[in-house]
mmCIF file of N, CA and C in Angstrom:
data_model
loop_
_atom_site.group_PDB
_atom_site.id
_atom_site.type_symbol
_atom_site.label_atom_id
_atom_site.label_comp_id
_atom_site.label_asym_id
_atom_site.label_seq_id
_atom_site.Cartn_x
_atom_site.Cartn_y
_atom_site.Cartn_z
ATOM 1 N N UNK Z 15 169.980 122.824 49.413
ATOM 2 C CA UNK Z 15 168.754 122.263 49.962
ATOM 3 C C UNK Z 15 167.573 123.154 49.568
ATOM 4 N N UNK Z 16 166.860 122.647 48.769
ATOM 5 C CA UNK Z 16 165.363 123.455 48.271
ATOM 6 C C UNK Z 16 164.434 123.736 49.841
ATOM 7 N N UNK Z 17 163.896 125.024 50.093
ATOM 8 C CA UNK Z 17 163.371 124.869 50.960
ATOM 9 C C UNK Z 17 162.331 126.309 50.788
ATOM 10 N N UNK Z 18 161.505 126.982 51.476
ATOM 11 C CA UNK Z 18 161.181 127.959 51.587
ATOM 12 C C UNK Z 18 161.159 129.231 52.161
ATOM 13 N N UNK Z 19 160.798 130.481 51.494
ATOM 14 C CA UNK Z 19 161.303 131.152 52.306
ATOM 15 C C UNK Z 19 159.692 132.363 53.122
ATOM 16 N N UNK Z 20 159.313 132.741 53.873
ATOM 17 C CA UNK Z 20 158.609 133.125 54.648
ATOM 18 C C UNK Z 20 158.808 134.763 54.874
ATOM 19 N N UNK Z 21 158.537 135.858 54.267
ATOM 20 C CA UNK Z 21 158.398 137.053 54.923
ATOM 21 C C UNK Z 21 157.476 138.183 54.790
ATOM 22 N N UNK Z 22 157.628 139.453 55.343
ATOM 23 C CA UNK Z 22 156.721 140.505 55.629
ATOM 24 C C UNK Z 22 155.950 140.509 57.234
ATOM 25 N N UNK Z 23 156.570 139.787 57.767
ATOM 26 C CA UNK Z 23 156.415 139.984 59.363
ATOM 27 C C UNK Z 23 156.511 141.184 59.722
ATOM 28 N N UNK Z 24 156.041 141.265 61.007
ATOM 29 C CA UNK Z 24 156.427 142.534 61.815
ATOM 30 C C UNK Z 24 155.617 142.841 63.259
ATOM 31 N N UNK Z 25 155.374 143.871 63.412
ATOM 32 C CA UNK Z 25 154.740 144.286 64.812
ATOM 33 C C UNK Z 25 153.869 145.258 64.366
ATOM 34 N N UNK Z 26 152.331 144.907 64.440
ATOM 35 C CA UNK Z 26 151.056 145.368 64.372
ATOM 36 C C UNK Z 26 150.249 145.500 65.520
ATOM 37 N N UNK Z 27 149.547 146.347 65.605
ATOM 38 C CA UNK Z 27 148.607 146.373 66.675
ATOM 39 C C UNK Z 27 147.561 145.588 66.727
ATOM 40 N N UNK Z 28 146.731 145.136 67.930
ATOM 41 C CA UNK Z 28 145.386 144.542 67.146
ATOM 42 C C UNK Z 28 144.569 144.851 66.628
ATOM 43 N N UNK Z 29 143.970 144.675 65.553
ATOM 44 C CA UNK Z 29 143.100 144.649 64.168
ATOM 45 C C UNK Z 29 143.744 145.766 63.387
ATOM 46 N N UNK Z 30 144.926 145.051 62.833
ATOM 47 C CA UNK Z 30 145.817 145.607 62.018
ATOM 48 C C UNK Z 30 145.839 144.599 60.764
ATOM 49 N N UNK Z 31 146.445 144.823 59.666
ATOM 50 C CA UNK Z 31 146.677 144.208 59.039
ATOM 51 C C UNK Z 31 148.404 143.629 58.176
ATOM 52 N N UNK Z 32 148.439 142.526 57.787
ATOM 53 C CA UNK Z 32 149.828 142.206 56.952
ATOM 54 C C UNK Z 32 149.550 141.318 56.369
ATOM 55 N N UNK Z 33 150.596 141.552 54.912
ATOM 56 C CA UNK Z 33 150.818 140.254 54.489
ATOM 57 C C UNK Z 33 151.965 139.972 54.074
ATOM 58 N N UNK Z 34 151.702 138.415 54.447
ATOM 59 C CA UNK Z 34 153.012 137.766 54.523
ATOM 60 C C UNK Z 34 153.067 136.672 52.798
ATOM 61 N N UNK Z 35 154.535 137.023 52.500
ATOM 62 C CA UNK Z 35 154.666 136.074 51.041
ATOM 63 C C UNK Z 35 155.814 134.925 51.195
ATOM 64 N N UNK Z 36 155.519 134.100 50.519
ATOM 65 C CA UNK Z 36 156.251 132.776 50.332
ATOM 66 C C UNK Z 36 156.872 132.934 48.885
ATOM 67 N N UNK Z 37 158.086 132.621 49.463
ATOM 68 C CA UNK Z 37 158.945 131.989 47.388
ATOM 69 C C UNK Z 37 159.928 131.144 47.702
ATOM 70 N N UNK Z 38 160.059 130.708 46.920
ATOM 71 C CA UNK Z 38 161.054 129.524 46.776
ATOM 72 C C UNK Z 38 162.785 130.223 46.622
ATOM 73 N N UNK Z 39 163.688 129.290 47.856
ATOM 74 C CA UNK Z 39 164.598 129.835 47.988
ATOM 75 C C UNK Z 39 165.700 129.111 46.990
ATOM 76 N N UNK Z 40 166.229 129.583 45.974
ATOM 77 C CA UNK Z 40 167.020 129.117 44.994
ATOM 78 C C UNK Z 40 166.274 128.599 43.596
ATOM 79 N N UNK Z 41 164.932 128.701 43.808
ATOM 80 C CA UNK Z 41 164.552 127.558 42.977
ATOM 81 C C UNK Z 41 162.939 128.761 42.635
ATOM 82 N N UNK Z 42 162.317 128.224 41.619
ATOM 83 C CA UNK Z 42 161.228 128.860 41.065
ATOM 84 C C UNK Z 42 159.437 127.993 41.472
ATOM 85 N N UNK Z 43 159.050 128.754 42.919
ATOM 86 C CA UNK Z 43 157.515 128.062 43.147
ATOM 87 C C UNK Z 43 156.621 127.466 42.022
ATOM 88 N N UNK Z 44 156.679 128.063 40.949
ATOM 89 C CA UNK Z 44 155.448 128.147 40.407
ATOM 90 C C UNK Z 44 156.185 126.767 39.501
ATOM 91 N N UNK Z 45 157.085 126.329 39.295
ATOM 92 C CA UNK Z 45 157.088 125.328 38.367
ATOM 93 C C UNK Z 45 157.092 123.754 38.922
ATOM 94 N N UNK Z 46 156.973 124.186 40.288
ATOM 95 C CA UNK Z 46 156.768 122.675 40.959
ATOM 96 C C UNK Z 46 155.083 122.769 41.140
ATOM 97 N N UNK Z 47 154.604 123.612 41.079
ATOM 98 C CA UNK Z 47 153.053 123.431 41.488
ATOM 99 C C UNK Z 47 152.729 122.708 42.620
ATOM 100 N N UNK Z 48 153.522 122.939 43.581
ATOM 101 C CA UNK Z 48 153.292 122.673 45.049
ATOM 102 C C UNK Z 48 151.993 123.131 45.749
ATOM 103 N N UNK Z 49 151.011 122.814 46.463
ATOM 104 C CA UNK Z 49 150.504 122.887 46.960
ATOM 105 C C UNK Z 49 150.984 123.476 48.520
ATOM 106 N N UNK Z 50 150.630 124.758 49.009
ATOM 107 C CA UNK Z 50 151.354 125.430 49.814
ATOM 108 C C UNK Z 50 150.782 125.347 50.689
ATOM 109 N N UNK Z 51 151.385 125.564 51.959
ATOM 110 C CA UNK Z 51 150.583 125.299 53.282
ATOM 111 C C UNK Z 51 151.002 126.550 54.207
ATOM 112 N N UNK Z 52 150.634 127.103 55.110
ATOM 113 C CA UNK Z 52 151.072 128.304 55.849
ATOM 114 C C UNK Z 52 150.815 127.319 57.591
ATOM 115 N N UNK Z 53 151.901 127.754 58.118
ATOM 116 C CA UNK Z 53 151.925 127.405 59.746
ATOM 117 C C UNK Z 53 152.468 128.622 60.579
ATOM 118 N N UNK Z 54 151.740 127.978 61.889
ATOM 119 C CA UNK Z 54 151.892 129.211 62.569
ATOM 120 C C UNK Z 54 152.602 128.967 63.848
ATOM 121 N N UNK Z 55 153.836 129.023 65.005
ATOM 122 C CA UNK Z 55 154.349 128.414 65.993
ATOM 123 C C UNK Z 55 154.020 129.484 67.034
ATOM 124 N N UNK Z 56 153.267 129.878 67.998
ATOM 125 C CA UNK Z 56 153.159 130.652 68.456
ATOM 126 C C UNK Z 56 154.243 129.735 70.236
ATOM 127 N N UNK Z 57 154.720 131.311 70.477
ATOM 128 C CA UNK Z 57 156.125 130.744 71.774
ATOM 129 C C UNK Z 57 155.295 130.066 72.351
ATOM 130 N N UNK Z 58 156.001 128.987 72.719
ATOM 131 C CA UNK Z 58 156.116 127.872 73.851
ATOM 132 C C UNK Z 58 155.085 126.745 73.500
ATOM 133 N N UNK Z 59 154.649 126.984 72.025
ATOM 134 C CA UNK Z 59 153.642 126.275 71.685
ATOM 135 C C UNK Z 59 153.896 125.084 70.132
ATOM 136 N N UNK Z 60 153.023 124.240 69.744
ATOM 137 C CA UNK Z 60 153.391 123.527 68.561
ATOM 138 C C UNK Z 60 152.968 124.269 67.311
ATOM 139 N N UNK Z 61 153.630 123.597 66.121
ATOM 140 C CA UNK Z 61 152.697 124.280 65.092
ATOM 141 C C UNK Z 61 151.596 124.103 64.618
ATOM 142 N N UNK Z 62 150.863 125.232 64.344
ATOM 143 C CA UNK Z 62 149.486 125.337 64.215
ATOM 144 C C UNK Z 62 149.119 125.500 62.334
ATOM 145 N N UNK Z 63 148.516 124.844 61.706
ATOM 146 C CA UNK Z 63 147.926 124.761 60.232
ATOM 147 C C UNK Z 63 147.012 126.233 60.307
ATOM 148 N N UNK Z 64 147.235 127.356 59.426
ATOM 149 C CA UNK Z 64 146.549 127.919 59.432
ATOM 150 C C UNK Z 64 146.125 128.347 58.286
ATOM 151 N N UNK Z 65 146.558 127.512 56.684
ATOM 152 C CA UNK Z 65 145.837 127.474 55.610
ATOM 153 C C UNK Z 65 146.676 126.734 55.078
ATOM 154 N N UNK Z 66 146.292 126.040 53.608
ATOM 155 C CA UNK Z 66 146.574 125.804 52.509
ATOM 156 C C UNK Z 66 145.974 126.482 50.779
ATOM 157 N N UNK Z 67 146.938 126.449 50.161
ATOM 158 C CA UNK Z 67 146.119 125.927 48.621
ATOM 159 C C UNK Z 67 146.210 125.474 48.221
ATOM 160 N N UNK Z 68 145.772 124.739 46.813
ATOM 161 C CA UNK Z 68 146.243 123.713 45.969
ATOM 162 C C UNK Z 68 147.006 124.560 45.119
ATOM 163 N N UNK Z 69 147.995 123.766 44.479
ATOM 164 C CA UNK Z 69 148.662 123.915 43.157
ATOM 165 C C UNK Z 69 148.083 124.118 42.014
ATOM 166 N N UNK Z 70 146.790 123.552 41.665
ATOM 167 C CA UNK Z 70 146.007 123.482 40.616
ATOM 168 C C UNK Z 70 144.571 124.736 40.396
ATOM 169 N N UNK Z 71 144.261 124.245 41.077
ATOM 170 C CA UNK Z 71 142.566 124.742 40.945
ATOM 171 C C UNK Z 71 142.604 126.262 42.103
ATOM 172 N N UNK Z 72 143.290 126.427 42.560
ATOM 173 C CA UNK Z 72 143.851 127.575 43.904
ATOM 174 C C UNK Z 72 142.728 126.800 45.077
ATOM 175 N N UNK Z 73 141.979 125.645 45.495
ATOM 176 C CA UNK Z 73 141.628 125.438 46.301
ATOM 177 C C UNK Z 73 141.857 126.323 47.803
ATOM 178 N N UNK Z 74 141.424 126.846 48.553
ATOM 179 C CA UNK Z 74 142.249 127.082 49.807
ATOM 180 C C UNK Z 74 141.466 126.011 51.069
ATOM 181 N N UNK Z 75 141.353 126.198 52.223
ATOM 182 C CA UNK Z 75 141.369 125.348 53.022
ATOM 183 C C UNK Z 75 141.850 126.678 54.427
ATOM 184 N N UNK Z 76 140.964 126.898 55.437
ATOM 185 C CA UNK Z 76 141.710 127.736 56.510
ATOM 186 C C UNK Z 76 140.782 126.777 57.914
ATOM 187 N N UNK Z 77 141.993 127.212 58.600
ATOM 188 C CA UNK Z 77 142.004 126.887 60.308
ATOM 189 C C UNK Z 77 140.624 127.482 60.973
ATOM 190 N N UNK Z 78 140.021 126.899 61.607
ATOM 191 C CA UNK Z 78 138.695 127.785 61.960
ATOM 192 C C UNK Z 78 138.599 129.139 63.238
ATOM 193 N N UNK Z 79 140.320 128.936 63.324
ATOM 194 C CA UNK Z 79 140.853 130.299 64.285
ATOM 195 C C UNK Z 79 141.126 131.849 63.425
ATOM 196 N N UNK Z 80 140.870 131.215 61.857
ATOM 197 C CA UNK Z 80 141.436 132.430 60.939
ATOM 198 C C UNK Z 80 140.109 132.410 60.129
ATOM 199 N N UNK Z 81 139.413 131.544 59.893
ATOM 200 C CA UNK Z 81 138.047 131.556 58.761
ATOM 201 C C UNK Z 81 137.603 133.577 58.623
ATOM 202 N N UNK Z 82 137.466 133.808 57.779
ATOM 203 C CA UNK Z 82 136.840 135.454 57.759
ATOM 204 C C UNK Z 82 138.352 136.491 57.830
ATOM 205 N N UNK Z 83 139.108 135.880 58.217
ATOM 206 C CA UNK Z 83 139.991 136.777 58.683
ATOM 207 C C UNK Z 83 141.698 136.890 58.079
ATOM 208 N N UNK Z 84 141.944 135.595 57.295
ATOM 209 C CA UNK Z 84 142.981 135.594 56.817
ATOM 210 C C UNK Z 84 142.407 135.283 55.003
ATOM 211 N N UNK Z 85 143.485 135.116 54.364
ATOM 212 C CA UNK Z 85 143.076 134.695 52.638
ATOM 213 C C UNK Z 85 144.731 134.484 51.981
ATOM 214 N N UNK Z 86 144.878 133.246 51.612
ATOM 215 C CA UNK Z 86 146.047 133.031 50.594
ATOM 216 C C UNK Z 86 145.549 132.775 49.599
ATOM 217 N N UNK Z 87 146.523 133.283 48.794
ATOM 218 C CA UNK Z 87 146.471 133.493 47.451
ATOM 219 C C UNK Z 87 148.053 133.234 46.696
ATOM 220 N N UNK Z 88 147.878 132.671 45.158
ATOM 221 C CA UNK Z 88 148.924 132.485 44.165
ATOM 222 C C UNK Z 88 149.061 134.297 43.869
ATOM 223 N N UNK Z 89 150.242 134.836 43.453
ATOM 224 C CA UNK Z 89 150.568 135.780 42.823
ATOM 225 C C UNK Z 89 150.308 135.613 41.264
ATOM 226 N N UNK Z 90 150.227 136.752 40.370
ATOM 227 C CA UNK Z 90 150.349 136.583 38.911
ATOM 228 C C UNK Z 90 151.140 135.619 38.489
ATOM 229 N N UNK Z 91 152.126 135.937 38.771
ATOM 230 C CA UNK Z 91 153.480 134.997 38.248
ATOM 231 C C UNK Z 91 153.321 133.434 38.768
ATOM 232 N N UNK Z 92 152.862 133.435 39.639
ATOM 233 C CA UNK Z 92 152.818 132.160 40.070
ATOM 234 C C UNK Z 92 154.078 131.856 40.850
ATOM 235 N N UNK Z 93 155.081 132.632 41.038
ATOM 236 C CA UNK Z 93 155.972 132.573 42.275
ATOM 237 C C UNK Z 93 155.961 132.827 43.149
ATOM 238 N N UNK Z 94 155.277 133.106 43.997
ATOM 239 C CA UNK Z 94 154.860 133.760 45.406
ATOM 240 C C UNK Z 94 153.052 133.421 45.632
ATOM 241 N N UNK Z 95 153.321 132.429 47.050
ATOM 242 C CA UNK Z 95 152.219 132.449 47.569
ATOM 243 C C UNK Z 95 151.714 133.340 48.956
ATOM 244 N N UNK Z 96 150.405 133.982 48.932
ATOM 245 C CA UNK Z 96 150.134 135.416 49.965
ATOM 246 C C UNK Z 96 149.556 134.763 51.073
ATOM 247 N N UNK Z 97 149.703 135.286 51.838
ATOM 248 C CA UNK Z 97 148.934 135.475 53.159
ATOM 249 C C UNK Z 97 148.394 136.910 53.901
ATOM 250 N N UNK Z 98 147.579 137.229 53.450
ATOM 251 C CA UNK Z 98 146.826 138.066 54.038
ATOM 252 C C UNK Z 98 145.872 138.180 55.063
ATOM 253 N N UNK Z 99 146.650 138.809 55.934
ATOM 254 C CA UNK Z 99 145.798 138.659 57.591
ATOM 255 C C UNK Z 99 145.535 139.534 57.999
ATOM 256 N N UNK Z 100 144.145 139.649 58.111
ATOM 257 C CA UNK Z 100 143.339 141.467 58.647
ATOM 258 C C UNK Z 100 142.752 141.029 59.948
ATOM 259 N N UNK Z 101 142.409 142.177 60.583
ATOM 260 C CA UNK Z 101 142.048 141.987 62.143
ATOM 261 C C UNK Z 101 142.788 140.847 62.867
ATOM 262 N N UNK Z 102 143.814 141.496 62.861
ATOM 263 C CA UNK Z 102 144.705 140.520 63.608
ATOM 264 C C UNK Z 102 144.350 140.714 65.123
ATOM 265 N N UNK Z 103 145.021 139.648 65.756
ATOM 266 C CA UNK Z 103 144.639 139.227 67.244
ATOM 267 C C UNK Z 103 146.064 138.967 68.419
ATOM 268 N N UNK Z 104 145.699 139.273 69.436
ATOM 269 C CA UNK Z 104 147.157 139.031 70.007
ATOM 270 C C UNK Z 104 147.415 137.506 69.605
ATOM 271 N N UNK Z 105 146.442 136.393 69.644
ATOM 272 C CA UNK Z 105 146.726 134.989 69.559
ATOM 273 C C UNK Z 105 147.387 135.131 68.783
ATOM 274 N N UNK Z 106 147.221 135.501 67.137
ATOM 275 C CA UNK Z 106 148.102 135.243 66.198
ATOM 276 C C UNK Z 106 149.674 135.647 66.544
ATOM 277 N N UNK Z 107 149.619 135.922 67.000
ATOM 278 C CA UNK Z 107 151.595 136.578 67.277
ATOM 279 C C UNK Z 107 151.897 135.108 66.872
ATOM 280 N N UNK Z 108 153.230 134.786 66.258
ATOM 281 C CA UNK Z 108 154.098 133.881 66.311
ATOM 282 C C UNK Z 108 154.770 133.723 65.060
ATOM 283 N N UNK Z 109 155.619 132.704 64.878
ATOM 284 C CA UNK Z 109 156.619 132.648 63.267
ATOM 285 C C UNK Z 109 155.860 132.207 62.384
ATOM 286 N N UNK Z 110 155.745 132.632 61.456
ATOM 287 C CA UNK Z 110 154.836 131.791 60.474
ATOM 288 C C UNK Z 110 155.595 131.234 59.066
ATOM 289 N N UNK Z 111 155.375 130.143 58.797
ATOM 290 C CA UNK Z 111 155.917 129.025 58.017
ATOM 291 C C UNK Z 111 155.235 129.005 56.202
ATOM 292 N N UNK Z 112 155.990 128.798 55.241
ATOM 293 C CA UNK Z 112 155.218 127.672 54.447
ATOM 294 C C UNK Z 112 156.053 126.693 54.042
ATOM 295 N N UNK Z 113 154.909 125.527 53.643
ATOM 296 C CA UNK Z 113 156.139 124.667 53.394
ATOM 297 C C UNK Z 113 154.621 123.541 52.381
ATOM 298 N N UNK Z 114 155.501 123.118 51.324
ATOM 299 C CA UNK Z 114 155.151 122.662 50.324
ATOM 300 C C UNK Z 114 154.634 121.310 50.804
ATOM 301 N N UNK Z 115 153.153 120.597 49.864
ATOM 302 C CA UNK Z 115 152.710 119.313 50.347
ATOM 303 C C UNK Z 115 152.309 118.847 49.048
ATOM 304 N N UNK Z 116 151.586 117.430 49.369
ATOM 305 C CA UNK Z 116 151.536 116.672 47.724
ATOM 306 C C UNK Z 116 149.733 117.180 47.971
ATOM 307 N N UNK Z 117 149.339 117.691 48.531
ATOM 308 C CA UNK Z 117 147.919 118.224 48.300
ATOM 309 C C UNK Z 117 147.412 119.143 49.248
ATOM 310 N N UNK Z 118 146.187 120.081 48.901
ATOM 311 C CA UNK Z 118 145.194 120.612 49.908
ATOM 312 C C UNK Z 118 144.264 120.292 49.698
ATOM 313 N N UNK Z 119 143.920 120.057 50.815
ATOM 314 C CA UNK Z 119 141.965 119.669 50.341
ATOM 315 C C UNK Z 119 140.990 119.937 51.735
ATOM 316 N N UNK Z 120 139.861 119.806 51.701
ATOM 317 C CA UNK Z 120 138.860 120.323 52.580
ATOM 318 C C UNK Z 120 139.100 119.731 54.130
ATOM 319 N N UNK Z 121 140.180 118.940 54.170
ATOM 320 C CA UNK Z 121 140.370 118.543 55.346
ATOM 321 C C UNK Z 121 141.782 119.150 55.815
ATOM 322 N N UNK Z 122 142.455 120.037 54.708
ATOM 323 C CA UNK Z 122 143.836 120.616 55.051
ATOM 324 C C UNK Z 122 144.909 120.094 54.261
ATOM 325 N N UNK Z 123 146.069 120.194 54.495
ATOM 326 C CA UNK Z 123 147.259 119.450 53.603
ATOM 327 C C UNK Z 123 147.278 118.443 54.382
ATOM 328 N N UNK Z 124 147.647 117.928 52.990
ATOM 329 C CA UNK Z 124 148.158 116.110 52.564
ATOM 330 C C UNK Z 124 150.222 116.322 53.773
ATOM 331 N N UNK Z 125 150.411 115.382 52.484
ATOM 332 C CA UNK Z 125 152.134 114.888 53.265
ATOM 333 C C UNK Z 125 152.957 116.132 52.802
ATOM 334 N N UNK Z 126 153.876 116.426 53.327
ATOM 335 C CA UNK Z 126 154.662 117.513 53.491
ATOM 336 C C UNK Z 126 155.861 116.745 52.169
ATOM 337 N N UNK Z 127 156.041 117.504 51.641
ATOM 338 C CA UNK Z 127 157.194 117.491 50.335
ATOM 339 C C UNK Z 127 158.537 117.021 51.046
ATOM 340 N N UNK Z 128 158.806 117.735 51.757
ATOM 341 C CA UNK Z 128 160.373 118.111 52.756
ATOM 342 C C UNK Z 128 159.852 118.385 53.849
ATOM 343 N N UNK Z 129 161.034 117.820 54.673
ATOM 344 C CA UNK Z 129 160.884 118.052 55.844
ATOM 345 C C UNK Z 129 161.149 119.493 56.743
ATOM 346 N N UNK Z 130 162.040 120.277 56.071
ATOM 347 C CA UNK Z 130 162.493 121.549 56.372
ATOM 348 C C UNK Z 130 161.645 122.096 56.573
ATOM 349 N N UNK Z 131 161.304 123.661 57.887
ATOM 350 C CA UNK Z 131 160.443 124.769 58.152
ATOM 351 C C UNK Z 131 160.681 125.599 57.125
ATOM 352 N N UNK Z 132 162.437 125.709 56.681
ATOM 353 C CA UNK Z 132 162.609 127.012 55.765
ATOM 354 C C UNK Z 132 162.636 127.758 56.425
ATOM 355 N N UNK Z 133 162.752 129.267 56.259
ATOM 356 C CA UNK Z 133 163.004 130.505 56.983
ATOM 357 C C UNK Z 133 161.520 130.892 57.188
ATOM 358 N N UNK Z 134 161.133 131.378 58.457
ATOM 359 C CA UNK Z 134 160.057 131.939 59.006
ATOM 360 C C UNK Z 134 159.709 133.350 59.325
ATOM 361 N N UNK Z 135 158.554 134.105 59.145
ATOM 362 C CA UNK Z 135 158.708 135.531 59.786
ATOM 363 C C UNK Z 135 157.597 135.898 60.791
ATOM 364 N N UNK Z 136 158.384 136.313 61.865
ATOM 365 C CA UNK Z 136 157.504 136.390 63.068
ATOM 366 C C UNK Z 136 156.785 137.945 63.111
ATOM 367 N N UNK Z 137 156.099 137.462 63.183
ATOM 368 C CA UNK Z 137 154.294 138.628 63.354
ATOM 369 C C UNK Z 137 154.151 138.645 64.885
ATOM 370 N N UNK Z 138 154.157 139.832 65.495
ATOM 371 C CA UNK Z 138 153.548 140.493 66.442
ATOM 372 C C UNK Z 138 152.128 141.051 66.994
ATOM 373 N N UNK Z 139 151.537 140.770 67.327
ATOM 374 C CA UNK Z 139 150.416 141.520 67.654
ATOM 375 C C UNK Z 139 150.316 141.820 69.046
ATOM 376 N N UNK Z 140 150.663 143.387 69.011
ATOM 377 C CA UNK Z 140 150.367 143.399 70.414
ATOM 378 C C UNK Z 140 150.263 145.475 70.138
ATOM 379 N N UNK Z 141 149.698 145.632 71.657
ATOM 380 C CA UNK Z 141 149.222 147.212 71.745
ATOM 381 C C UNK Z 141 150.453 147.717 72.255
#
């Protein structure tokens, strides 16, 4: 089952920083040119959109809870998509996701590729 995989989690203080990378589990990101999406499940709660990019043009697209404060990005290779999150916040604590769509655009991702979360890595923020 093609799906994704999610890590570099951990336990930061607040206004700390991490980043978290996406790659494709069995299979090579960069040759599907997926358009990537990052989610966020914080406990007891739904999931939350907290960026995309496009496949093409690196469009991004962020949540207006992260605007200034987070940034994804394609790697060189084009196998690994970043998430970089500075001044982190206790809100942000939770698992964070990517998972492939047929677009990003100024309103967020399009339809989800698969239905799978894929493996997630949970981020901490706390003192």
């Amino acid at each position: 089952q093609l799906q994704l995989a999610a890590t570099g989690g951990g336990l930061v203080q607040p206004g700390g920083s991490l980043t978290l990378s996406c790659q494709g589990s069995g299979f090579n990101l960069d040759r599907t040119g997926y358009p990537i999406a990052w989610y966020r499940r914080a406990p007891g709660k739904d999931y939350q959109t907290i960026s995309c990019i496009s496949g093409s043009d690196d469009f991004t697209y962020y949540a207006d809870s992260v605007k200034g404060r987070m940034t994804t990005s394609r790697g060189d290779a084009g196998n690994t998509v970043y998430l970089q999150m500075n001044n982190l916040k206790p809100e942000d604590t939770g698992a964070y996701y990517c998972v492939p769509h047929n677009l990003c655009g100024e309103f967020g991702p399009g339809a989800r590729i698969w239905s799978s979360w894929g493996q997630g890595t949970q981020v901490t923020v706390s003192s």
